[in-house]
Short mmCIF file of C-alpha atoms and ligand atoms in Angstrom, two decimals:
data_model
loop_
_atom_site.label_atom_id
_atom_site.label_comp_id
_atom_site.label_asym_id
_atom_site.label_seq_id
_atom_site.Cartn_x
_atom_site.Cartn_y
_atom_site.Cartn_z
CA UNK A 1 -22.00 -21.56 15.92
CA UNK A 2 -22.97 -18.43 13.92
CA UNK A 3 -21.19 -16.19 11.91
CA UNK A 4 -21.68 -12.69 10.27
CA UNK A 5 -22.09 -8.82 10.18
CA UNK A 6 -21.84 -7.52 13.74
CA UNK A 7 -21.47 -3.87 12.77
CA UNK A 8 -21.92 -1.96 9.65
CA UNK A 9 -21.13 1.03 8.14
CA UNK A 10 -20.55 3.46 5.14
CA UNK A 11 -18.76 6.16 4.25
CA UNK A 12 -19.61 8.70 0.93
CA UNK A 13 -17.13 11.36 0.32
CA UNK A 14 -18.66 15.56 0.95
CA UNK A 15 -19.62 16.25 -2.53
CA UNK A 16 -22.34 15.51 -5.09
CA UNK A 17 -24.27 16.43 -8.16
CA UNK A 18 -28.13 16.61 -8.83
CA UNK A 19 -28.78 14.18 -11.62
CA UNK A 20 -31.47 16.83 -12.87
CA UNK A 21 -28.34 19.28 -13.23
CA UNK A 22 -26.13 16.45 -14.78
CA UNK A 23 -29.06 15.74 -17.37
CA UNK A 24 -29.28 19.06 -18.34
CA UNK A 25 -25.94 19.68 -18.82
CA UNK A 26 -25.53 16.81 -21.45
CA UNK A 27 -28.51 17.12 -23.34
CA UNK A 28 -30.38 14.22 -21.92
CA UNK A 29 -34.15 14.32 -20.51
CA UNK A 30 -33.92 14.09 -16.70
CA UNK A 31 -36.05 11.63 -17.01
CA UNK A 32 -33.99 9.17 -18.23
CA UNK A 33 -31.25 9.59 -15.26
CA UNK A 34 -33.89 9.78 -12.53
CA UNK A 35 -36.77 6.65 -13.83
CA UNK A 36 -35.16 5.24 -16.35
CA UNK A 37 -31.53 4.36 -14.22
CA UNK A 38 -32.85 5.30 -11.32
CA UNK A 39 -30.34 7.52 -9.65
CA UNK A 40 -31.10 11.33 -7.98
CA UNK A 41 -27.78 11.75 -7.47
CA UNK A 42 -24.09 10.84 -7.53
CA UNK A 43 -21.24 10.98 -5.32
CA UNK A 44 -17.72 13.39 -6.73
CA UNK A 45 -14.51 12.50 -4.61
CA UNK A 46 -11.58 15.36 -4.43
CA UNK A 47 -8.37 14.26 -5.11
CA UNK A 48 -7.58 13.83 -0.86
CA UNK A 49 -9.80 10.73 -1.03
CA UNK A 50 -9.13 7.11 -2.49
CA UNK A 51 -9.58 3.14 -1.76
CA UNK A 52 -7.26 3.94 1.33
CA UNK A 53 -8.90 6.89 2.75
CA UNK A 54 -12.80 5.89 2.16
CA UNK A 55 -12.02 2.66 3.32
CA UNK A 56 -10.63 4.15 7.21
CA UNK A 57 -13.72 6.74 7.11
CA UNK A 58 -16.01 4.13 6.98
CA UNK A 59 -14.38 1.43 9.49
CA UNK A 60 -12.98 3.79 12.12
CA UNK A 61 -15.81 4.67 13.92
CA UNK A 62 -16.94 0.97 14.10
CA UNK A 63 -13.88 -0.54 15.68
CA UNK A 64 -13.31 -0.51 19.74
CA UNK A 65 -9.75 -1.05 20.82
CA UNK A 66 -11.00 -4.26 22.03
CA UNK A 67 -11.90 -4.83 17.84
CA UNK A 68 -8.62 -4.11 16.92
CA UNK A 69 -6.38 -6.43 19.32
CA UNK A 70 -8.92 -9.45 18.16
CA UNK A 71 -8.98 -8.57 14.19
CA UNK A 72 -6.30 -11.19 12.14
CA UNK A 73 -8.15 -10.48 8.89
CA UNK A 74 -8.18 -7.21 7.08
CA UNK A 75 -9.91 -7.54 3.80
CA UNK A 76 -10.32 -4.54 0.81
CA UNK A 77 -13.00 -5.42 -1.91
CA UNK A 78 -12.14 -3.07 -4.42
CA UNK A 79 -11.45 -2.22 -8.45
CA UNK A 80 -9.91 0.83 -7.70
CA UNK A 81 -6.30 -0.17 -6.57
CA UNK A 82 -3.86 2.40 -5.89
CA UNK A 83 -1.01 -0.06 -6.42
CA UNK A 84 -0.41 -2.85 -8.46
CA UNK A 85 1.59 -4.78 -5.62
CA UNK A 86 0.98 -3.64 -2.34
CA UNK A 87 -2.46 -4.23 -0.64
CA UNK A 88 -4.45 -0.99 0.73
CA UNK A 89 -5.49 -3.20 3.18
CA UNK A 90 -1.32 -2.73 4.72
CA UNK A 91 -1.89 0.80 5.04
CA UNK A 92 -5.47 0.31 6.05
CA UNK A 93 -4.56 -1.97 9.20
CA UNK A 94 -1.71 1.02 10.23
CA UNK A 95 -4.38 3.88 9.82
CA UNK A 96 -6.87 1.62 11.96
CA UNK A 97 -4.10 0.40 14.35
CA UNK A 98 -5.38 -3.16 13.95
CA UNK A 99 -2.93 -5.34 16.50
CA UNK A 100 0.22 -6.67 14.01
CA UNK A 101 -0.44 -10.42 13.78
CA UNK A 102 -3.04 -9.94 11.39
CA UNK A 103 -3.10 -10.98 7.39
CA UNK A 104 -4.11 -7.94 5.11
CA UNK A 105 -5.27 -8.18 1.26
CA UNK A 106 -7.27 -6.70 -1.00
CA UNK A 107 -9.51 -8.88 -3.28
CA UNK A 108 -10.62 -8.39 -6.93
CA UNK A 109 -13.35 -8.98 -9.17
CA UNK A 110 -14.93 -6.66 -10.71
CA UNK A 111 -17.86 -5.41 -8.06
CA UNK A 112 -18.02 -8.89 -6.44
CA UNK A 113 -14.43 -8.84 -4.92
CA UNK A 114 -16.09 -7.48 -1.27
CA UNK A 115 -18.36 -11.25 -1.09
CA UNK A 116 -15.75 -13.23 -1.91
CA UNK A 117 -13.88 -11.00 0.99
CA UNK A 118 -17.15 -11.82 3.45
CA UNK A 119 -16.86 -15.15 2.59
CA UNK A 120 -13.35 -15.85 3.67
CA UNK A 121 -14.19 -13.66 7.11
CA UNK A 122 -16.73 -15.86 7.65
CA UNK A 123 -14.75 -19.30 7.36
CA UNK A 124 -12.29 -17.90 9.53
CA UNK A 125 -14.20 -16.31 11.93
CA UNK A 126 -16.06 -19.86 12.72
CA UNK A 127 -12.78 -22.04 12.75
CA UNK A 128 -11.12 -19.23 14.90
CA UNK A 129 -13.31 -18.70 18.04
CA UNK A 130 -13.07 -15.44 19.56
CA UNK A 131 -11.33 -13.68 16.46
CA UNK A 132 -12.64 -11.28 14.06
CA UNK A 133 -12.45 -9.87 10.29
CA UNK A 134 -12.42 -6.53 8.98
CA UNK A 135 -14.07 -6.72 5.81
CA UNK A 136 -14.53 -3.41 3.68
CA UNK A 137 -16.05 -3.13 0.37
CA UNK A 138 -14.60 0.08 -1.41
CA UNK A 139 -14.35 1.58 -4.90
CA UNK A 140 -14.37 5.04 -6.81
CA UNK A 141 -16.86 4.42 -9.61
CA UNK A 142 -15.51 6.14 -13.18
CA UNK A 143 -16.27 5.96 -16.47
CA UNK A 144 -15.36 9.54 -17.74
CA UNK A 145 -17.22 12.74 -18.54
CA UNK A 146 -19.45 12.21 -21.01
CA UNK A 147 -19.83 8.68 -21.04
CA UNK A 148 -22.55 6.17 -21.51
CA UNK A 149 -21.88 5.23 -18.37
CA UNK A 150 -21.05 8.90 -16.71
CA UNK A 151 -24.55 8.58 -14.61
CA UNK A 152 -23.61 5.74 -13.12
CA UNK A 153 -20.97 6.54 -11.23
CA UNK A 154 -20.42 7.08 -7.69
CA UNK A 155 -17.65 6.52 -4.84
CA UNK A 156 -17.74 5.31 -1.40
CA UNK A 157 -16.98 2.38 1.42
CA UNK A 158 -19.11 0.24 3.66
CA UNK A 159 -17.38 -1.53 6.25
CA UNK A 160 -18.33 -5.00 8.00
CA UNK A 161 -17.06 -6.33 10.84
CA UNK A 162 -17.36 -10.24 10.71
CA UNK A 163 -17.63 -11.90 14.15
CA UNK A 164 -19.33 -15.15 15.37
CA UNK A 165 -22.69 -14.33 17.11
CA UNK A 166 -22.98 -11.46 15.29
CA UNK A 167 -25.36 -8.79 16.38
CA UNK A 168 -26.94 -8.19 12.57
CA UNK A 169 -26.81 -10.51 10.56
CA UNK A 170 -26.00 -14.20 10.39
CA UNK A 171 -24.69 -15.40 7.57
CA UNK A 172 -25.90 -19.05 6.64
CA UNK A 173 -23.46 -21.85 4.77
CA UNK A 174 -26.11 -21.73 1.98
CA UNK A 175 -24.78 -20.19 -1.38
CA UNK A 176 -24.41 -20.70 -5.23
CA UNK A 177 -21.41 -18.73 -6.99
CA UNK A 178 -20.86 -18.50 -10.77
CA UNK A 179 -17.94 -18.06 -12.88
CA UNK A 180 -18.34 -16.98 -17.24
CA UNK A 181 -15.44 -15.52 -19.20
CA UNK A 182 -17.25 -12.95 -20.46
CA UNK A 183 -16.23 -9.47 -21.18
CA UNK A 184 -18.96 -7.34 -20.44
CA UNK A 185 -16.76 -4.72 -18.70
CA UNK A 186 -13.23 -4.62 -17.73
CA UNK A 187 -10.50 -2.41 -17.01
CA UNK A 188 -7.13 -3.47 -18.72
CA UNK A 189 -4.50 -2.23 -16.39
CA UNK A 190 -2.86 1.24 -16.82
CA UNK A 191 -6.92 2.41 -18.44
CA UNK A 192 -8.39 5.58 -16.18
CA UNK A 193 -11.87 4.10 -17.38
CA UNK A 194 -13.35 0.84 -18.07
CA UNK A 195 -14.62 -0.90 -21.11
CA UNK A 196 -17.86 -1.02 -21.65
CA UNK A 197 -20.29 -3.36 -23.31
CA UNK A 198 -23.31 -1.79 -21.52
CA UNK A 199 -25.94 -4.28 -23.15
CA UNK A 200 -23.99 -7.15 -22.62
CA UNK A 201 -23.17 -6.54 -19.02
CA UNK A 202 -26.72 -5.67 -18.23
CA UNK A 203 -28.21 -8.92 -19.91
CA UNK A 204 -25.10 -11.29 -18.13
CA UNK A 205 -26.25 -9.34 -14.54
CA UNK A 206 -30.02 -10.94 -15.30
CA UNK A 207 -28.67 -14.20 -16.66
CA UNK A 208 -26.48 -14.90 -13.58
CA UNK A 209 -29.20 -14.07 -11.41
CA UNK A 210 -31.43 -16.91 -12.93
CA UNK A 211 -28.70 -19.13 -13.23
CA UNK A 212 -27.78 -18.79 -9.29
CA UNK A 213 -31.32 -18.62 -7.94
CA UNK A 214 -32.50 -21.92 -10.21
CA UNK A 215 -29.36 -23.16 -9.14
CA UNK A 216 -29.54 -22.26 -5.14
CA UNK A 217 -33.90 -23.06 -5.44
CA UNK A 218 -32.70 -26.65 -6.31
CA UNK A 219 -30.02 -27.09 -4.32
CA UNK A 220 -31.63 -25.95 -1.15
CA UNK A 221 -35.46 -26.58 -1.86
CA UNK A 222 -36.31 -22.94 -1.28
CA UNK A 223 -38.93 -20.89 -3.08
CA UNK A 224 -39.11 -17.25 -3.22
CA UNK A 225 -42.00 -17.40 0.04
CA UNK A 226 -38.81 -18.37 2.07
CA UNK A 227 -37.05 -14.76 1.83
CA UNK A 228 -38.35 -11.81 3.30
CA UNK A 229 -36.23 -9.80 1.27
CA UNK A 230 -33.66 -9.73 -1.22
CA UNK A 231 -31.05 -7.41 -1.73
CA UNK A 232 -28.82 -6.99 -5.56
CA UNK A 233 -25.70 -5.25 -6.56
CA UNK A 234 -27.00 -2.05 -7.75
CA UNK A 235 -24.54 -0.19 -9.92
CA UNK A 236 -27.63 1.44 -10.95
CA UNK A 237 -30.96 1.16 -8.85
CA UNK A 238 -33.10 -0.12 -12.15
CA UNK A 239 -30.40 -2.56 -12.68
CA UNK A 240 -31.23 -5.05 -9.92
CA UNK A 241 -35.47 -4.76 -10.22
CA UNK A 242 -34.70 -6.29 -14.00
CA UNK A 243 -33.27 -8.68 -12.44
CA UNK A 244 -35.56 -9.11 -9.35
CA UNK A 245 -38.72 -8.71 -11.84
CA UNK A 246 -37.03 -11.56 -14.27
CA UNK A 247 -36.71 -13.62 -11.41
CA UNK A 248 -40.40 -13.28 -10.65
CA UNK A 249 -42.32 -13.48 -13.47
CA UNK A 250 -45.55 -16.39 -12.82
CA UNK A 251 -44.65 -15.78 -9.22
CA UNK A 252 -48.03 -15.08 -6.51
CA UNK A 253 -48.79 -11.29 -6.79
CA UNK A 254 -48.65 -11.10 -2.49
CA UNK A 255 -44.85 -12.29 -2.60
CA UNK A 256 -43.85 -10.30 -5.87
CA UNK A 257 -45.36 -6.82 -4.34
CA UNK A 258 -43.30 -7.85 -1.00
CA UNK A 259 -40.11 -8.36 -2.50
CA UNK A 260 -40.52 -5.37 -4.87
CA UNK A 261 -41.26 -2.90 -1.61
CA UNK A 262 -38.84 -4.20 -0.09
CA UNK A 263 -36.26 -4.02 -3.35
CA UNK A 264 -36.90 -0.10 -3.08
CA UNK A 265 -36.25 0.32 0.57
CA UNK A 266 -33.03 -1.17 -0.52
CA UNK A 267 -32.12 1.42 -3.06
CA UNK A 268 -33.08 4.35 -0.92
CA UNK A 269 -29.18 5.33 -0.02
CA UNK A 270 -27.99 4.23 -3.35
CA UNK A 271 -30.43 6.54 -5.64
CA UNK A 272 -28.46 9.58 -3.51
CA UNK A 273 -24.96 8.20 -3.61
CA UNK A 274 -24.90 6.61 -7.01
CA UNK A 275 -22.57 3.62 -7.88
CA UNK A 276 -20.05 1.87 -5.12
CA UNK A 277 -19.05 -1.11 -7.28
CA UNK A 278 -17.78 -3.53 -4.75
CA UNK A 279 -19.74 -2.11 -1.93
CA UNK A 280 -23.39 -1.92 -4.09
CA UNK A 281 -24.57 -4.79 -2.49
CA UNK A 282 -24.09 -3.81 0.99
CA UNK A 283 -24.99 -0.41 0.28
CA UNK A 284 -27.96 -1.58 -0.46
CA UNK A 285 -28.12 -3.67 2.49
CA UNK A 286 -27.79 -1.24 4.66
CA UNK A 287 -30.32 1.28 3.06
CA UNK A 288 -33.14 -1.96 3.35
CA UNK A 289 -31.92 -2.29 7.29
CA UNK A 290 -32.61 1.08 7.73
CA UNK A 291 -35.60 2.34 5.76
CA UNK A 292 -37.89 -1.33 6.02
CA UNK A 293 -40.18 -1.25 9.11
CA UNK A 294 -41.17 -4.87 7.69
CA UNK A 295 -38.56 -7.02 8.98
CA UNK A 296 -37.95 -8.44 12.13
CA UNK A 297 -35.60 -10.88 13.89
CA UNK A 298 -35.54 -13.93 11.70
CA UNK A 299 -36.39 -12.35 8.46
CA UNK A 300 -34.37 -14.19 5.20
CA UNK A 301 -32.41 -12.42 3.35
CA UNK A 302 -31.03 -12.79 -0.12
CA UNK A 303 -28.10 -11.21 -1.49
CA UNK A 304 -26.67 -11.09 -5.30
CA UNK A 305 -23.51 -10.35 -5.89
CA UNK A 306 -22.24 -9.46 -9.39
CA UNK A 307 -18.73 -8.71 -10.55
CA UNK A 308 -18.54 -8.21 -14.60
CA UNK A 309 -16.50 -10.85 -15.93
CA UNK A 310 -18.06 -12.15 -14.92
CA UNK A 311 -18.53 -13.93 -11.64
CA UNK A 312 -22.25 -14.04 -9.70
CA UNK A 313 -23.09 -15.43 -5.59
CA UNK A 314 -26.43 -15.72 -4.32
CA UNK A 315 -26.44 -16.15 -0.35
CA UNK A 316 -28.27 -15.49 2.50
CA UNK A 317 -28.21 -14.53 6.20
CA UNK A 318 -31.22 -13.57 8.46
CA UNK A 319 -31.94 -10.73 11.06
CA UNK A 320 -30.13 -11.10 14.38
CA UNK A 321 -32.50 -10.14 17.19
CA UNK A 322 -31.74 -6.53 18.40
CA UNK A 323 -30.22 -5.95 14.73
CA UNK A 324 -31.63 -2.27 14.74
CA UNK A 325 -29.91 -1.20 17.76
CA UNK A 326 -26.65 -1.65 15.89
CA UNK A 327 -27.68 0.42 12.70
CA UNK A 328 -26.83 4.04 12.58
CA UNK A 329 -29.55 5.80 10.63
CA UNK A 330 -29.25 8.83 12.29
CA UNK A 331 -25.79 9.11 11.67
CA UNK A 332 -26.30 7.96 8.01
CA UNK A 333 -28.84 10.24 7.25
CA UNK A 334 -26.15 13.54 8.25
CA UNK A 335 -23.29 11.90 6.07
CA UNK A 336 -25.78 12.23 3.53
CA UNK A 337 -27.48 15.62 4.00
CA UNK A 338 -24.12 17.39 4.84
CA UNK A 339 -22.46 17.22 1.71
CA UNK A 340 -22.08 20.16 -0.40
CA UNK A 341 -23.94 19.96 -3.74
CA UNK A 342 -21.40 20.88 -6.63
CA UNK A 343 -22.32 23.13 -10.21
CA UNK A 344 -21.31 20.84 -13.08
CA UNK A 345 -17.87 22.63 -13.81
CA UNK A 346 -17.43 22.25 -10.25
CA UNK A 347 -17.48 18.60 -10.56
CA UNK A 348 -15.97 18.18 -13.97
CA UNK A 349 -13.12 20.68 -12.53
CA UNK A 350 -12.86 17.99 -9.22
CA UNK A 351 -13.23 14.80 -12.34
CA UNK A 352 -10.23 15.75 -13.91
CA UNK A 353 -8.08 17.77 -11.41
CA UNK A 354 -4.52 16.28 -11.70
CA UNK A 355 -2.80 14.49 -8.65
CA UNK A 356 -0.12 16.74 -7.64
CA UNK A 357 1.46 17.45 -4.40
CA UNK A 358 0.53 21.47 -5.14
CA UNK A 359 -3.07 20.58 -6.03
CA UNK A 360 -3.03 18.33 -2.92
CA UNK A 361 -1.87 21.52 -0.52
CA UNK A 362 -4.58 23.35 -2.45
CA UNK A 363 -7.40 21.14 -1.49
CA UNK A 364 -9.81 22.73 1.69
CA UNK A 365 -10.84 18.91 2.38
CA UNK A 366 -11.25 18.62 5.83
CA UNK A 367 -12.55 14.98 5.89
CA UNK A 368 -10.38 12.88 9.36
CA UNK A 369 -8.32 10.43 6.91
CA UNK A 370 -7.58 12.20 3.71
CA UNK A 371 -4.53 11.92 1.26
CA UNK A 372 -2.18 15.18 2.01
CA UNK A 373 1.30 14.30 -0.07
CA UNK A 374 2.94 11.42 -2.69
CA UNK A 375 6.58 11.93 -2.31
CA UNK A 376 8.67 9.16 -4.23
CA UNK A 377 5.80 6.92 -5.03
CA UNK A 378 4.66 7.03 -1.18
CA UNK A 379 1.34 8.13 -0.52
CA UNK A 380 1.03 9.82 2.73
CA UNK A 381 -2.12 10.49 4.81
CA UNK A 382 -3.77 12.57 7.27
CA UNK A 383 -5.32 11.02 10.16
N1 COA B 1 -37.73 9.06 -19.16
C1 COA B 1 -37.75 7.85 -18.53
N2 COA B 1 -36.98 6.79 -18.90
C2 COA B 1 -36.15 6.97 -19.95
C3 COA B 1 -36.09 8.20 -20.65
C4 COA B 1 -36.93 9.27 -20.21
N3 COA B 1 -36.91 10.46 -20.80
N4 COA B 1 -35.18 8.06 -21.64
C5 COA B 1 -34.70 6.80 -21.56
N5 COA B 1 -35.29 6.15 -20.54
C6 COA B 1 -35.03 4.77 -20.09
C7 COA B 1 -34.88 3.76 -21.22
O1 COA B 1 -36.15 3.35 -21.71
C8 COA B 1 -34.13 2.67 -20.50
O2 COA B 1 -35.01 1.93 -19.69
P1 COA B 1 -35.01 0.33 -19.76
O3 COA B 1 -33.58 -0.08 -19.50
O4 COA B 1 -35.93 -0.06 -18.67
O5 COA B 1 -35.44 -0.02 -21.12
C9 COA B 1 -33.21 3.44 -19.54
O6 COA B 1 -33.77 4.76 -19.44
C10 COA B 1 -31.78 3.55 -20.02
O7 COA B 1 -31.80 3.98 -21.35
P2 COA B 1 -30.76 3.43 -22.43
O8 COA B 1 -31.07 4.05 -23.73
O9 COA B 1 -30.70 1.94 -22.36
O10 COA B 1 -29.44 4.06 -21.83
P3 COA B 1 -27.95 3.95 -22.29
O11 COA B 1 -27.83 3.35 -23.65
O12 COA B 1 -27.39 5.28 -22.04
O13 COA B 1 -27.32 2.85 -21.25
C11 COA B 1 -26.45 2.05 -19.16
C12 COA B 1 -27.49 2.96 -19.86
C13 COA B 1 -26.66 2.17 -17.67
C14 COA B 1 -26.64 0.60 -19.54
C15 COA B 1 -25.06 2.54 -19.49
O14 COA B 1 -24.90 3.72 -18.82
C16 COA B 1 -23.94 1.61 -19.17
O15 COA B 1 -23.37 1.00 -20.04
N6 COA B 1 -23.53 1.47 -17.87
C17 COA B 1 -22.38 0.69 -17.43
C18 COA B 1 -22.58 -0.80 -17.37
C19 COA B 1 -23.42 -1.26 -16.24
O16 COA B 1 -23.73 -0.54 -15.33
N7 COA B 1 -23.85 -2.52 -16.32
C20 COA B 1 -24.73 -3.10 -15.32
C21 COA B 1 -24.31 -4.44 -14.84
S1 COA B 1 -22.94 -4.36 -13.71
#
């Protein structure tokens, strides 16, 4: 039996700014935000959206109430907890009205926590015929105004539903995972903002990608002519060619141009939305399922997963057949185009607006699940 992505989805909150306008407004060459890191522009949340909110905008559309009564695994990938006990997952499952005899956590590490997430749903889903997993990969990507790493940010969700037979992908039992103590980047708790050893983390994101693909190539006896694609965390959309283009130096010309074509179909979504941390990967997924007119049923995939850390994956799935009926380009495309471009004080004003119950009843955010009130440490939410 099979088992693996059945329905997909993502979620960006309404607002963004032009990297052009972010450039400008901190002395830098645009340039250097839009070729050099490779991002157009970046998602801003308000203070009505977090881990808990993203998370329901992406997965509520996807579930039908047959979904719900057959889901026992809620899973939240994310960096960005709201609490240092309780799972968002718990309030996740009530929001989504996922039946009650389901388990509900939320996973860390770094950006990888979301594959680790998908690879739990997956082992359950094939020892439990007939049940599914909610798995969503979610994070608000910060490193503070005027930061090195200020153009990389973002915020978002994408949400997987993890059945057996799936309908999009199939995930195969082949994978490599890697574990380093390294501090590259981390976020000790009680810190608004990580730290930051931007070289470091950028040369252990191309190391682990060697390491896992020599490791995984001699494991499994594949070669880079077995993938059609292959898709990389992108917490920047130059961060994962390095990579890619490390990985295929003395490889044929035909296969390298391939891979690199497809590489920037996978980026398309992520160059507008900007950094999602945990859900990167599957951002990025998604953009290459939905831009690439080059796959087809059967096409191998490869995916990298990279939390800093550090931990790495590389594992694969291939195309279901009558995997585009189940995208939602369309819909996708209007998420994007609809949101309202902010002015620079606009989004500095949204970066550092404090979360108060009067700033909350201030907000005009009319997105379905948003956070409305905290009263005694409880968050509550509209649905
Ligand atoms: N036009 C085109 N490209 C330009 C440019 C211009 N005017 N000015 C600079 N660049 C290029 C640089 O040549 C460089 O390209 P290269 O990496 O291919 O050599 C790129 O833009 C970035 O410039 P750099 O000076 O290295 O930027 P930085 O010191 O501000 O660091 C990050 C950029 C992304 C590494 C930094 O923001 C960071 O630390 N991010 C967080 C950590 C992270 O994302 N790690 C990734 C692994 S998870």
């Amino acid at each position: 039996m099979l088992a693996g992505i059945d329905k997909l989805n993502f979620f960006v909150p309404p607002y963004y700014v032009d990297m052009t306008d972010l450039a400008l407004a901190r002395d830098v060459d645009p340039g250097k935000f839009h070729i050099g890191i490779g991002q157009d522009q970046m998602a801003v949340t308000s203070i009505t959206q977090d881990i808990v909110t993203l998370a329901a905008n992406a997965a509520a559309h996807l579930l039908t109430k047959e979904d719900k009564e057959t889901i026992d695994l809620v899973i939240l990938g994310t960096e960005s907890s709201i609490d240092e006990s309780k799972a968002a997952a718990v309030i996740l499952h009530r929001l989504l009205g996922i039946q009650p005899f389901a388990r509900s956590i939320e996973m860390k590490e770094a950006c990888y926590g979301a594959t680790a997430g998908l690879q739990l749903a997956k082992d359950y889903v094939l020892r439990h015929p007939g049940r599914k997993a909610l798995v969503i990969a979610c994070d608000i990507a910060r490193y503070g105004l005027n930061s090195g790493g200020e153009p990389t940010q973002g915020a978002g969700a994408v949400a997987m539903l993890v059945t057996e037979n799936p309908r999009i992908l199939a995930l195969s039992d082949e994978s490599v995972a890697l574990t380093q103590d390294i501090y590259d980047f981390w976020r000790p708790t009680g810190e608004a903002y990580p730290v930051v050893d931007g070289p470091l983390s950028n040369a252990t994101y191309i190391d682990s990608f060697v390491k896992v693909w020599q490791e995984y190539q001699n494991r499994y006896q594949q070669d880079w002519q077995a993938f059609d694609a292959m898709c990389f965390h992108i917490p920047y959309t130059k961060m994962g060619k390095k990579a890619l283009l490390a990985g295929l130096e003395g490889v044929d010309a035909n296969i390298s141009e391939t891979l690199l074509t497809r590489y920037e179909e996978s980026i398309a979504y992520s160059r507008q939305v900007g950094n999602l941390y945990t859900g990167s990967l599957y951002l990025g997924l998604l953009s290459l399922l939905e831009h690439s007119e080059n796959l087809v049923p059967g096409s191998k995939i490869g995916l990298f997963s990279y939390g800093s850390g550090a931990v790495a994956e590389f594992f694969t799935g291939t195309l279901v057949a009558g995997y585009k009926q189940h995208l939602q380009k369309t819909a996708h495309q209007e998420l994007l185009q609809n949101r309202q471009k902010l002015t620079i004080p606009e989004y500095e004003a949204l970066f550092t607006k404090e979360l108060t119950n009067e700033n909350l009843a201030k907000n005009s955010d009319q997105t379905p699940y948003r956070l409305v009130a905290i009263k005694d440490q409880v968050r509550y939410y509209q649905e």
